[in-house]
């Protein structure tokens, strides 16, 4: 326990929530996950494995494949790598209480331009991360840009490539979990 997962662990009672407690270990391959989280305000959580934890951003409007859409991404506390597999119901009286599905997951590659930071950890700290997702719903190049307006505030923007698509909303076209194929409403209903 400890390290950068302190905030995550302190907010949760692991005797009550099914979420993983997590250990601050180094990941072997860079994974990403997007979880759809039906909290008091529905949002999507984008998480990228960086330096052995899942760096996390909450997107009130979710990700988009349309390069003209700049989606607000509020950085939240680091999560353990095992959280990428979490799908289920968090008790209502626990932190983040509500239902969660794994909306998309896969691996990603850090793809800096020539003049960018060679290390993703440094790029993260500099507030500009260019990366390519290899997911089931999200593919191709994206950029995460830290804004200057507000602490913790970033933008997620699709870069123009063969996976860019301004014609369809991937969130409504593909609402289901990539693990269980259930919607977040079905996961909530199953928990009674
Ligand atoms: Mn969330």
Short mmCIF file of N, CA and C and ligand atoms in Angstrom, two decimals:
data_model
loop_
_atom_site.label_atom_id
_atom_site.label_comp_id
_atom_site.label_asym_id
_atom_site.label_seq_id
_atom_site.Cartn_x
_atom_site.Cartn_y
_atom_site.Cartn_z
N UNK A 1 0.84 -1.20 0.00
CA UNK A 1 0.00 0.00 0.00
C UNK A 1 0.88 1.25 0.00
N UNK A 2 0.29 2.34 -0.37
CA UNK A 2 1.02 3.60 -0.30
C UNK A 2 1.38 4.14 -1.66
N UNK A 3 2.35 5.04 -1.67
CA UNK A 3 2.76 5.65 -2.92
C UNK A 3 1.65 6.49 -3.51
N UNK A 4 1.57 6.50 -4.82
CA UNK A 4 0.61 7.39 -5.47
C UNK A 4 -0.82 6.87 -5.37
N UNK A 5 -1.03 5.69 -4.79
CA UNK A 5 -2.40 5.17 -4.63
C UNK A 5 -2.99 5.56 -3.28
N UNK A 6 -2.27 6.36 -2.50
CA UNK A 6 -2.77 6.73 -1.17
C UNK A 6 -4.16 7.34 -1.21
N UNK A 7 -4.39 8.29 -2.11
CA UNK A 7 -5.69 8.96 -2.18
C UNK A 7 -6.78 7.94 -2.52
N UNK A 8 -6.47 7.12 -3.51
CA UNK A 8 -7.44 6.08 -3.93
C UNK A 8 -7.81 5.19 -2.76
N UNK A 9 -6.78 4.73 -2.02
CA UNK A 9 -7.04 3.77 -0.95
C UNK A 9 -7.73 4.42 0.24
N UNK A 10 -7.37 5.66 0.55
CA UNK A 10 -7.96 6.31 1.72
C UNK A 10 -9.44 6.61 1.54
N UNK A 11 -9.87 6.76 0.29
CA UNK A 11 -11.27 7.10 0.04
C UNK A 11 -12.19 5.88 0.09
N UNK A 12 -11.60 4.70 0.19
CA UNK A 12 -12.41 3.49 0.06
C UNK A 12 -12.27 2.56 1.26
N UNK A 13 -13.36 1.87 1.60
CA UNK A 13 -13.33 0.83 2.63
C UNK A 13 -13.37 -0.49 1.88
N UNK A 14 -12.20 -1.17 1.78
CA UNK A 14 -12.12 -2.37 0.94
C UNK A 14 -12.81 -3.58 1.56
N UNK A 15 -13.30 -3.43 2.80
CA UNK A 15 -14.13 -4.49 3.35
C UNK A 15 -15.56 -4.36 2.85
N UNK A 16 -15.86 -3.21 2.19
CA UNK A 16 -17.23 -2.98 1.74
C UNK A 16 -17.38 -2.87 0.23
N UNK A 17 -16.35 -2.39 -0.47
CA UNK A 17 -16.48 -2.20 -1.90
C UNK A 17 -15.76 -3.34 -2.64
N UNK A 18 -16.35 -3.77 -3.77
CA UNK A 18 -15.68 -4.83 -4.54
C UNK A 18 -14.52 -4.33 -5.39
N UNK A 19 -14.22 -3.02 -5.36
CA UNK A 19 -13.12 -2.49 -6.17
C UNK A 19 -11.79 -3.06 -5.67
N UNK A 20 -10.80 -3.21 -6.58
CA UNK A 20 -9.51 -3.74 -6.14
C UNK A 20 -8.75 -2.74 -5.28
N UNK A 21 -8.02 -3.28 -4.29
CA UNK A 21 -7.23 -2.43 -3.39
C UNK A 21 -5.97 -1.93 -4.08
N UNK A 22 -5.34 -2.83 -4.82
CA UNK A 22 -4.22 -2.40 -5.65
C UNK A 22 -2.90 -2.33 -4.94
N UNK A 23 -1.87 -2.56 -5.69
CA UNK A 23 -0.51 -2.40 -5.20
C UNK A 23 0.22 -1.54 -6.19
N UNK A 24 1.18 -0.80 -5.69
CA UNK A 24 1.90 0.15 -6.52
C UNK A 24 3.04 -0.55 -7.25
N UNK A 25 2.68 -1.44 -8.17
CA UNK A 25 3.70 -2.20 -8.89
C UNK A 25 3.85 -1.66 -10.30
N UNK A 26 4.92 -2.02 -10.94
CA UNK A 26 5.15 -1.54 -12.30
C UNK A 26 4.44 -2.43 -13.32
N UNK A 27 3.80 -1.82 -14.25
CA UNK A 27 3.12 -2.57 -15.29
C UNK A 27 4.09 -3.08 -16.33
N UNK A 28 3.74 -4.17 -16.98
CA UNK A 28 4.63 -4.74 -17.98
C UNK A 28 4.32 -4.19 -19.37
N UNK A 29 3.04 -3.97 -19.66
CA UNK A 29 2.69 -3.42 -20.96
C UNK A 29 1.71 -2.28 -20.73
N UNK A 30 1.79 -1.25 -21.55
CA UNK A 30 0.90 -0.12 -21.32
C UNK A 30 -0.53 -0.43 -21.74
N UNK A 31 -1.41 -0.42 -20.78
CA UNK A 31 -2.82 -0.68 -21.05
C UNK A 31 -3.61 0.61 -20.88
N UNK A 32 -4.78 0.63 -21.48
CA UNK A 32 -5.71 1.72 -21.21
C UNK A 32 -7.08 1.10 -20.98
N UNK A 33 -7.92 1.84 -20.29
CA UNK A 33 -9.32 1.44 -20.13
C UNK A 33 -10.17 2.70 -20.14
N UNK A 34 -11.38 2.57 -20.66
CA UNK A 34 -12.40 3.60 -20.49
C UNK A 34 -13.58 2.93 -19.79
N UNK A 35 -13.88 3.41 -18.59
CA UNK A 35 -15.01 2.86 -17.84
C UNK A 35 -16.17 3.85 -17.90
N UNK A 36 -17.36 3.33 -18.13
CA UNK A 36 -18.57 4.16 -18.07
C UNK A 36 -19.10 4.05 -16.66
N UNK A 37 -19.29 5.18 -16.03
CA UNK A 37 -19.56 5.23 -14.59
C UNK A 37 -20.86 6.00 -14.36
N UNK A 38 -21.89 5.24 -13.99
CA UNK A 38 -23.19 5.85 -13.73
C UNK A 38 -23.23 6.35 -12.30
N UNK A 39 -22.48 7.39 -12.01
CA UNK A 39 -22.49 8.03 -10.70
C UNK A 39 -23.62 9.06 -10.70
N UNK A 40 -23.67 9.90 -9.66
CA UNK A 40 -24.74 10.90 -9.62
C UNK A 40 -24.74 11.71 -10.92
N UNK A 41 -23.55 11.92 -11.48
CA UNK A 41 -23.46 12.42 -12.85
C UNK A 41 -22.76 11.38 -13.69
N UNK A 42 -23.45 10.88 -14.71
CA UNK A 42 -22.84 9.89 -15.60
C UNK A 42 -21.58 10.49 -16.23
N UNK A 43 -20.51 9.70 -16.26
CA UNK A 43 -19.28 10.15 -16.92
C UNK A 43 -18.50 8.94 -17.36
N UNK A 44 -17.41 9.19 -18.06
CA UNK A 44 -16.51 8.13 -18.51
C UNK A 44 -15.15 8.39 -17.88
N UNK A 45 -14.51 7.32 -17.41
CA UNK A 45 -13.18 7.46 -16.82
C UNK A 45 -12.15 6.87 -17.77
N UNK A 46 -11.27 7.72 -18.28
CA UNK A 46 -10.15 7.27 -19.11
C UNK A 46 -8.96 7.02 -18.19
N UNK A 47 -8.35 5.85 -18.33
CA UNK A 47 -7.19 5.53 -17.49
C UNK A 47 -6.07 4.98 -18.37
N UNK A 48 -4.88 5.53 -18.20
CA UNK A 48 -3.69 5.10 -18.94
C UNK A 48 -2.66 4.60 -17.94
N UNK A 49 -2.10 3.42 -18.20
CA UNK A 49 -1.03 2.90 -17.33
C UNK A 49 0.23 3.69 -17.59
N UNK A 50 0.68 4.41 -16.56
CA UNK A 50 1.92 5.19 -16.62
C UNK A 50 2.65 4.98 -15.31
N UNK A 51 3.89 4.52 -15.38
CA UNK A 51 4.72 4.30 -14.19
C UNK A 51 4.03 3.41 -13.16
N UNK A 52 3.37 2.35 -13.64
CA UNK A 52 2.86 1.33 -12.72
C UNK A 52 1.52 1.61 -12.08
N UNK A 53 0.88 2.72 -12.45
CA UNK A 53 -0.47 2.98 -11.95
C UNK A 53 -1.33 3.43 -13.13
N UNK A 54 -2.62 3.49 -12.90
CA UNK A 54 -3.52 4.03 -13.92
C UNK A 54 -3.73 5.52 -13.64
N UNK A 55 -3.08 6.36 -14.46
CA UNK A 55 -3.40 7.79 -14.41
C UNK A 55 -4.83 7.92 -14.91
N UNK A 56 -5.62 8.77 -14.28
CA UNK A 56 -7.08 8.74 -14.51
C UNK A 56 -7.65 10.12 -14.75
N UNK A 57 -8.59 10.18 -15.70
CA UNK A 57 -9.29 11.41 -16.03
C UNK A 57 -10.78 11.10 -16.14
N UNK A 58 -11.61 11.92 -15.55
CA UNK A 58 -13.07 11.78 -15.68
C UNK A 58 -13.55 12.71 -16.79
N UNK A 59 -14.28 12.12 -17.76
CA UNK A 59 -14.77 12.88 -18.91
C UNK A 59 -16.29 13.00 -18.82
N UNK A 60 -16.79 14.19 -18.48
CA UNK A 60 -18.25 14.34 -18.34
C UNK A 60 -19.00 13.98 -19.61
N UNK A 61 -18.42 14.27 -20.78
CA UNK A 61 -19.09 13.95 -22.05
C UNK A 61 -18.50 12.73 -22.75
N UNK A 62 -17.53 12.08 -22.13
CA UNK A 62 -16.94 10.90 -22.73
C UNK A 62 -15.98 11.24 -23.85
N UNK A 63 -15.33 10.19 -24.41
CA UNK A 63 -14.41 10.41 -25.53
C UNK A 63 -15.18 10.57 -26.84
N UNK A 64 -14.51 11.11 -27.85
CA UNK A 64 -15.11 11.26 -29.17
C UNK A 64 -14.09 10.92 -30.24
N UNK A 65 -14.58 10.38 -31.35
CA UNK A 65 -13.69 10.11 -32.49
C UNK A 65 -13.68 11.28 -33.48
N UNK A 66 -14.38 12.34 -33.13
CA UNK A 66 -14.47 13.52 -33.99
C UNK A 66 -13.36 14.51 -33.62
N UNK A 67 -12.42 14.76 -34.54
CA UNK A 67 -11.28 15.65 -34.20
C UNK A 67 -11.69 17.08 -33.87
N UNK A 68 -12.90 17.48 -34.20
CA UNK A 68 -13.31 18.85 -33.85
C UNK A 68 -13.84 18.93 -32.42
N UNK A 69 -13.99 17.78 -31.76
CA UNK A 69 -14.52 17.76 -30.40
C UNK A 69 -13.39 17.75 -29.38
N UNK A 70 -13.33 18.79 -28.56
CA UNK A 70 -12.36 18.81 -27.46
C UNK A 70 -13.10 18.43 -26.20
N UNK A 71 -12.81 17.26 -25.68
CA UNK A 71 -13.57 16.76 -24.55
C UNK A 71 -12.85 17.02 -23.23
N UNK A 72 -13.55 17.70 -22.33
CA UNK A 72 -12.99 17.99 -21.01
C UNK A 72 -12.65 16.69 -20.29
N UNK A 73 -11.46 16.65 -19.69
CA UNK A 73 -10.98 15.47 -18.97
C UNK A 73 -10.39 15.95 -17.65
N UNK A 74 -11.13 15.74 -16.56
CA UNK A 74 -10.68 16.20 -15.25
C UNK A 74 -9.83 15.12 -14.59
N UNK A 75 -8.58 15.43 -14.32
CA UNK A 75 -7.71 14.41 -13.73
C UNK A 75 -8.20 14.06 -12.33
N UNK A 76 -8.25 12.76 -12.06
CA UNK A 76 -8.66 12.28 -10.73
C UNK A 76 -7.51 11.46 -10.15
N UNK A 77 -7.74 10.82 -9.02
CA UNK A 77 -6.63 10.14 -8.34
C UNK A 77 -6.18 8.90 -9.13
N UNK A 78 -4.88 8.57 -8.98
CA UNK A 78 -4.35 7.36 -9.59
C UNK A 78 -5.12 6.15 -9.09
N UNK A 79 -5.31 5.18 -9.99
CA UNK A 79 -5.95 3.92 -9.62
C UNK A 79 -4.97 2.78 -9.84
N UNK A 80 -5.16 1.65 -9.14
CA UNK A 80 -4.27 0.49 -9.35
C UNK A 80 -4.50 -0.12 -10.73
N UNK A 81 -3.47 -0.77 -11.26
CA UNK A 81 -3.60 -1.38 -12.59
C UNK A 81 -4.77 -2.34 -12.66
N UNK A 82 -5.02 -3.07 -11.58
CA UNK A 82 -6.10 -4.07 -11.59
C UNK A 82 -7.47 -3.43 -11.79
N UNK A 83 -7.57 -2.12 -11.56
CA UNK A 83 -8.87 -1.46 -11.71
C UNK A 83 -9.35 -1.50 -13.16
N UNK A 84 -8.43 -1.73 -14.09
CA UNK A 84 -8.81 -1.78 -15.51
C UNK A 84 -9.80 -2.91 -15.79
N UNK A 85 -9.85 -3.90 -14.90
CA UNK A 85 -10.78 -5.03 -15.09
C UNK A 85 -12.07 -4.84 -14.31
N UNK A 86 -12.16 -3.74 -13.56
CA UNK A 86 -13.31 -3.63 -12.65
C UNK A 86 -14.59 -3.23 -13.37
N UNK A 87 -15.61 -4.04 -13.09
CA UNK A 87 -16.95 -3.78 -13.60
C UNK A 87 -17.89 -4.27 -12.51
N UNK A 88 -18.88 -3.49 -12.16
CA UNK A 88 -19.79 -3.92 -11.11
C UNK A 88 -20.41 -2.75 -10.41
N UNK A 89 -20.87 -3.02 -9.20
CA UNK A 89 -21.62 -2.01 -8.46
C UNK A 89 -20.85 -1.65 -7.20
N UNK A 90 -20.61 -0.35 -7.01
CA UNK A 90 -19.98 0.17 -5.81
C UNK A 90 -21.11 0.58 -4.87
N UNK A 91 -21.09 0.13 -3.61
CA UNK A 91 -22.20 0.46 -2.70
C UNK A 91 -22.45 1.97 -2.65
N UNK A 92 -23.73 2.32 -2.54
CA UNK A 92 -24.13 3.72 -2.65
C UNK A 92 -23.49 4.61 -1.59
N UNK A 93 -23.16 4.03 -0.43
CA UNK A 93 -22.59 4.87 0.62
C UNK A 93 -21.06 4.87 0.59
N UNK A 94 -20.48 4.27 -0.46
CA UNK A 94 -19.03 4.30 -0.61
C UNK A 94 -18.63 5.37 -1.60
N UNK A 95 -17.33 5.75 -1.59
CA UNK A 95 -16.83 6.75 -2.53
C UNK A 95 -17.07 6.26 -3.96
N UNK A 96 -17.69 7.11 -4.78
CA UNK A 96 -17.94 6.74 -6.18
C UNK A 96 -19.09 5.78 -6.35
N UNK A 97 -19.90 5.58 -5.31
CA UNK A 97 -20.99 4.62 -5.31
C UNK A 97 -21.86 4.71 -6.56
N UNK A 98 -22.14 3.53 -7.19
CA UNK A 98 -22.83 3.52 -8.47
C UNK A 98 -22.33 2.35 -9.30
N UNK A 99 -22.80 2.22 -10.55
CA UNK A 99 -22.36 1.08 -11.35
C UNK A 99 -21.36 1.51 -12.42
N UNK A 100 -20.51 0.52 -12.76
CA UNK A 100 -19.37 0.77 -13.65
C UNK A 100 -19.30 -0.37 -14.67
N UNK A 101 -19.12 -0.03 -15.94
CA UNK A 101 -18.77 -1.06 -16.93
C UNK A 101 -17.44 -0.69 -17.59
N UNK A 102 -16.79 -1.75 -18.10
CA UNK A 102 -15.59 -1.53 -18.91
C UNK A 102 -16.06 -1.24 -20.32
N UNK A 103 -16.11 0.03 -20.66
CA UNK A 103 -16.67 0.44 -21.96
C UNK A 103 -15.70 0.15 -23.10
N UNK A 104 -14.42 0.30 -22.85
CA UNK A 104 -13.41 -0.07 -23.84
C UNK A 104 -12.11 -0.34 -23.11
N UNK A 105 -11.30 -1.21 -23.67
CA UNK A 105 -9.98 -1.43 -23.10
C UNK A 105 -9.06 -1.99 -24.18
N UNK A 106 -7.78 -1.94 -23.91
CA UNK A 106 -6.78 -2.42 -24.85
C UNK A 106 -5.42 -1.91 -24.43
N UNK A 107 -4.54 -1.79 -25.38
CA UNK A 107 -3.22 -1.25 -25.10
C UNK A 107 -3.09 0.10 -25.81
N UNK A 108 -2.06 0.82 -25.43
CA UNK A 108 -1.78 2.07 -26.13
C UNK A 108 -0.29 2.19 -26.35
N UNK A 109 0.08 3.03 -27.29
CA UNK A 109 1.49 3.33 -27.48
C UNK A 109 1.69 4.84 -27.40
N UNK A 110 2.76 5.21 -26.73
CA UNK A 110 3.14 6.61 -26.63
C UNK A 110 3.77 7.01 -27.96
N UNK A 111 3.24 8.04 -28.60
CA UNK A 111 3.73 8.44 -29.93
C UNK A 111 4.07 9.92 -29.97
N UNK A 112 5.19 10.27 -29.37
CA UNK A 112 5.57 11.69 -29.37
C UNK A 112 6.05 12.13 -30.75
N UNK A 113 5.86 13.41 -31.06
CA UNK A 113 6.52 14.00 -32.23
C UNK A 113 8.01 14.14 -31.91
N UNK A 114 8.80 14.44 -32.94
CA UNK A 114 10.25 14.51 -32.76
C UNK A 114 10.67 15.44 -31.64
N UNK A 115 9.96 16.58 -31.53
CA UNK A 115 10.38 17.59 -30.56
C UNK A 115 9.81 17.34 -29.16
N UNK A 116 8.97 16.32 -29.03
CA UNK A 116 8.31 16.07 -27.74
C UNK A 116 9.21 15.28 -26.79
N UNK A 117 8.73 15.18 -25.56
CA UNK A 117 9.44 14.43 -24.53
C UNK A 117 9.57 12.97 -24.93
N UNK A 118 10.76 12.37 -24.81
CA UNK A 118 10.91 10.96 -25.14
C UNK A 118 10.26 10.04 -24.11
N UNK A 119 10.00 10.55 -22.91
CA UNK A 119 9.42 9.72 -21.85
C UNK A 119 7.98 10.12 -21.62
N UNK A 120 7.09 9.14 -21.56
CA UNK A 120 5.68 9.48 -21.34
C UNK A 120 5.47 10.06 -19.94
N UNK A 121 6.26 9.61 -18.98
CA UNK A 121 6.11 10.14 -17.62
C UNK A 121 6.42 11.64 -17.62
N UNK A 122 7.46 12.04 -18.39
CA UNK A 122 7.79 13.47 -18.48
C UNK A 122 6.72 14.22 -19.27
N UNK A 123 6.21 13.59 -20.31
CA UNK A 123 5.16 14.23 -21.11
C UNK A 123 3.92 14.46 -20.24
N UNK A 124 3.61 13.48 -19.41
CA UNK A 124 2.48 13.62 -18.48
C UNK A 124 2.70 14.82 -17.56
N UNK A 125 3.91 14.91 -17.01
CA UNK A 125 4.17 16.02 -16.09
C UNK A 125 4.20 17.36 -16.81
N UNK A 126 4.56 17.32 -18.11
CA UNK A 126 4.57 18.55 -18.91
C UNK A 126 3.16 18.93 -19.39
N UNK A 127 2.21 18.01 -19.26
CA UNK A 127 0.84 18.34 -19.61
C UNK A 127 0.48 18.18 -21.08
N UNK A 128 1.21 17.36 -21.81
CA UNK A 128 0.85 17.09 -23.20
C UNK A 128 1.28 15.68 -23.56
N UNK A 129 0.30 14.80 -23.78
CA UNK A 129 0.59 13.39 -24.06
C UNK A 129 -0.03 13.01 -25.39
N UNK A 130 0.79 12.59 -26.33
CA UNK A 130 0.30 12.09 -27.62
C UNK A 130 0.43 10.58 -27.63
N UNK A 131 -0.67 9.92 -27.98
CA UNK A 131 -0.66 8.46 -27.86
C UNK A 131 -1.62 7.86 -28.87
N UNK A 132 -1.44 6.57 -29.10
CA UNK A 132 -2.30 5.83 -30.02
C UNK A 132 -2.99 4.72 -29.25
N UNK A 133 -4.31 4.68 -29.34
CA UNK A 133 -5.08 3.64 -28.66
C UNK A 133 -5.30 2.46 -29.59
N UNK A 134 -5.20 1.27 -28.99
CA UNK A 134 -5.53 0.04 -29.70
C UNK A 134 -6.67 -0.61 -28.93
N UNK A 135 -7.87 -0.08 -29.09
CA UNK A 135 -9.02 -0.58 -28.35
C UNK A 135 -10.00 -1.28 -29.27
N UNK A 136 -11.15 -1.64 -28.72
CA UNK A 136 -12.20 -2.24 -29.54
C UNK A 136 -13.12 -1.17 -30.13
N UNK A 137 -13.21 -0.05 -29.45
CA UNK A 137 -14.07 1.04 -29.92
C UNK A 137 -13.26 2.28 -30.27
N UNK A 138 -12.21 2.51 -29.52
CA UNK A 138 -11.35 3.68 -29.74
C UNK A 138 -10.02 3.22 -30.33
N UNK A 139 -9.67 3.78 -31.48
CA UNK A 139 -8.40 3.46 -32.11
C UNK A 139 -7.81 4.73 -32.68
N UNK A 140 -6.53 4.67 -32.91
CA UNK A 140 -5.84 5.78 -33.56
C UNK A 140 -5.27 6.77 -32.56
N UNK A 141 -4.85 7.92 -33.10
CA UNK A 141 -4.08 8.86 -32.30
C UNK A 141 -4.98 9.85 -31.55
N UNK A 142 -4.59 10.12 -30.33
CA UNK A 142 -5.27 11.09 -29.47
C UNK A 142 -4.21 11.97 -28.82
N UNK A 143 -4.65 13.10 -28.33
CA UNK A 143 -3.77 13.92 -27.48
C UNK A 143 -4.54 14.32 -26.23
N UNK A 144 -3.83 14.28 -25.11
CA UNK A 144 -4.33 14.83 -23.85
C UNK A 144 -3.53 16.09 -23.57
N UNK A 145 -4.22 17.20 -23.40
CA UNK A 145 -3.57 18.50 -23.21
C UNK A 145 -4.05 19.13 -21.91
N UNK A 146 -3.12 19.45 -21.05
CA UNK A 146 -3.49 20.12 -19.81
C UNK A 146 -3.82 21.57 -20.13
N UNK A 147 -4.93 22.05 -19.59
CA UNK A 147 -5.31 23.44 -19.85
C UNK A 147 -4.71 24.33 -18.77
N UNK A 148 -4.73 25.62 -19.02
CA UNK A 148 -4.15 26.54 -18.03
C UNK A 148 -5.24 27.15 -17.14
N UNK A 149 -6.49 26.87 -17.48
CA UNK A 149 -7.57 27.52 -16.74
C UNK A 149 -7.69 27.01 -15.31
N UNK A 150 -7.52 25.72 -15.14
CA UNK A 150 -7.92 25.11 -13.88
C UNK A 150 -6.97 23.96 -13.57
N UNK A 151 -6.59 23.81 -12.33
CA UNK A 151 -5.80 22.67 -11.92
C UNK A 151 -6.57 21.39 -12.24
N UNK A 152 -5.91 20.37 -12.71
CA UNK A 152 -6.54 19.07 -12.99
C UNK A 152 -7.37 19.04 -14.27
N UNK A 153 -7.42 20.14 -14.99
CA UNK A 153 -8.27 20.20 -16.18
C UNK A 153 -7.45 19.96 -17.44
N UNK A 154 -7.85 18.94 -18.21
CA UNK A 154 -7.20 18.57 -19.46
C UNK A 154 -8.27 18.52 -20.55
N UNK A 155 -7.79 18.41 -21.81
CA UNK A 155 -8.69 18.15 -22.93
C UNK A 155 -8.23 16.88 -23.63
N UNK A 156 -9.18 16.04 -24.03
CA UNK A 156 -8.88 14.86 -24.85
C UNK A 156 -9.38 15.15 -26.26
N UNK A 157 -8.46 15.07 -27.23
CA UNK A 157 -8.81 15.41 -28.62
C UNK A 157 -8.33 14.30 -29.55
N UNK A 158 -9.24 13.84 -30.40
CA UNK A 158 -8.86 12.87 -31.44
C UNK A 158 -8.03 13.57 -32.50
N UNK A 159 -6.93 12.95 -32.92
CA UNK A 159 -6.13 13.48 -34.00
C UNK A 159 -6.66 12.95 -35.33
N UNK A 160 -6.42 13.71 -36.38
CA UNK A 160 -6.91 13.29 -37.70
C UNK A 160 -6.11 12.09 -38.19
N UNK A 161 -6.81 11.00 -38.42
CA UNK A 161 -6.19 9.82 -39.02
C UNK A 161 -7.31 8.94 -39.56
N UNK A 162 -6.98 7.75 -39.97
CA UNK A 162 -7.99 6.91 -40.61
C UNK A 162 -9.09 6.45 -39.63
N UNK A 163 -8.87 6.63 -38.33
CA UNK A 163 -9.87 6.23 -37.33
C UNK A 163 -10.76 7.39 -36.90
N UNK A 164 -10.41 8.60 -37.34
CA UNK A 164 -11.26 9.76 -37.01
C UNK A 164 -12.61 9.58 -37.68
N UNK A 165 -13.67 9.97 -36.97
CA UNK A 165 -15.02 9.77 -37.49
C UNK A 165 -15.93 10.84 -36.90
N UNK A 166 -16.29 11.81 -37.72
CA UNK A 166 -17.18 12.85 -37.22
C UNK A 166 -18.63 12.53 -37.54
N UNK A 167 -18.87 11.39 -38.18
CA UNK A 167 -20.23 11.06 -38.62
C UNK A 167 -21.06 10.28 -37.61
N UNK A 168 -20.40 9.58 -36.70
CA UNK A 168 -21.19 8.80 -35.74
C UNK A 168 -20.69 9.02 -34.32
N UNK A 169 -21.61 8.96 -33.38
CA UNK A 169 -21.25 9.09 -31.97
C UNK A 169 -21.01 7.69 -31.42
N UNK A 170 -19.75 7.38 -31.16
CA UNK A 170 -19.38 6.03 -30.73
C UNK A 170 -20.00 5.69 -29.37
N UNK A 171 -20.30 6.71 -28.56
CA UNK A 171 -20.88 6.44 -27.24
C UNK A 171 -22.28 5.87 -27.35
N UNK A 172 -23.08 6.44 -28.26
CA UNK A 172 -24.46 5.93 -28.42
C UNK A 172 -24.50 4.72 -29.34
N UNK A 173 -23.56 4.63 -30.30
CA UNK A 173 -23.55 3.49 -31.21
C UNK A 173 -23.11 2.21 -30.51
N UNK A 174 -22.21 2.36 -29.51
CA UNK A 174 -21.65 1.18 -28.83
C UNK A 174 -21.72 1.39 -27.32
N UNK A 175 -22.92 1.32 -26.72
CA UNK A 175 -23.02 1.61 -25.28
C UNK A 175 -22.56 0.48 -24.36
N UNK A 176 -22.34 -0.71 -24.91
CA UNK A 176 -22.17 -1.91 -24.08
C UNK A 176 -20.74 -2.11 -23.56
N UNK A 177 -20.65 -2.93 -22.52
CA UNK A 177 -19.36 -3.33 -21.97
C UNK A 177 -18.62 -4.22 -22.97
N UNK A 178 -17.30 -4.05 -23.07
CA UNK A 178 -16.51 -4.95 -23.91
C UNK A 178 -16.20 -6.25 -23.16
N UNK A 179 -16.50 -6.31 -21.87
CA UNK A 179 -16.28 -7.55 -21.11
C UNK A 179 -17.54 -8.40 -21.07
N UNK A 180 -18.64 -7.83 -20.60
CA UNK A 180 -19.87 -8.60 -20.37
C UNK A 180 -20.92 -8.38 -21.44
N UNK A 181 -20.71 -7.36 -22.29
CA UNK A 181 -21.71 -6.93 -23.29
C UNK A 181 -22.95 -6.32 -22.65
N UNK A 182 -22.94 -6.15 -21.33
CA UNK A 182 -24.07 -5.51 -20.67
C UNK A 182 -23.93 -3.99 -20.72
N UNK A 183 -25.07 -3.31 -20.66
CA UNK A 183 -25.02 -1.86 -20.50
C UNK A 183 -24.85 -1.54 -19.02
N UNK A 184 -24.49 -0.29 -18.73
CA UNK A 184 -24.31 0.10 -17.33
C UNK A 184 -25.65 0.02 -16.60
N UNK A 185 -26.76 0.23 -17.32
CA UNK A 185 -28.08 0.10 -16.69
C UNK A 185 -28.37 -1.36 -16.35
N UNK A 186 -27.96 -2.29 -17.21
CA UNK A 186 -28.19 -3.71 -16.92
C UNK A 186 -27.35 -4.18 -15.75
N UNK A 187 -26.13 -3.67 -15.64
CA UNK A 187 -25.28 -4.03 -14.49
C UNK A 187 -25.93 -3.53 -13.21
N UNK A 188 -26.46 -2.33 -13.24
CA UNK A 188 -27.12 -1.77 -12.05
C UNK A 188 -28.36 -2.60 -11.69
N UNK A 189 -29.14 -2.99 -12.71
CA UNK A 189 -30.38 -3.74 -12.47
C UNK A 189 -30.07 -5.12 -11.91
N UNK A 190 -29.00 -5.76 -12.40
CA UNK A 190 -28.63 -7.10 -11.93
C UNK A 190 -28.27 -7.11 -10.46
N UNK A 191 -27.73 -5.98 -9.98
CA UNK A 191 -27.34 -5.89 -8.58
C UNK A 191 -28.56 -5.70 -7.69
N UNK A 192 -29.72 -5.48 -8.30
CA UNK A 192 -30.94 -5.31 -7.53
C UNK A 192 -30.97 -3.96 -6.87
MN1 LIG B 1 -15.70 7.79 -12.10
#
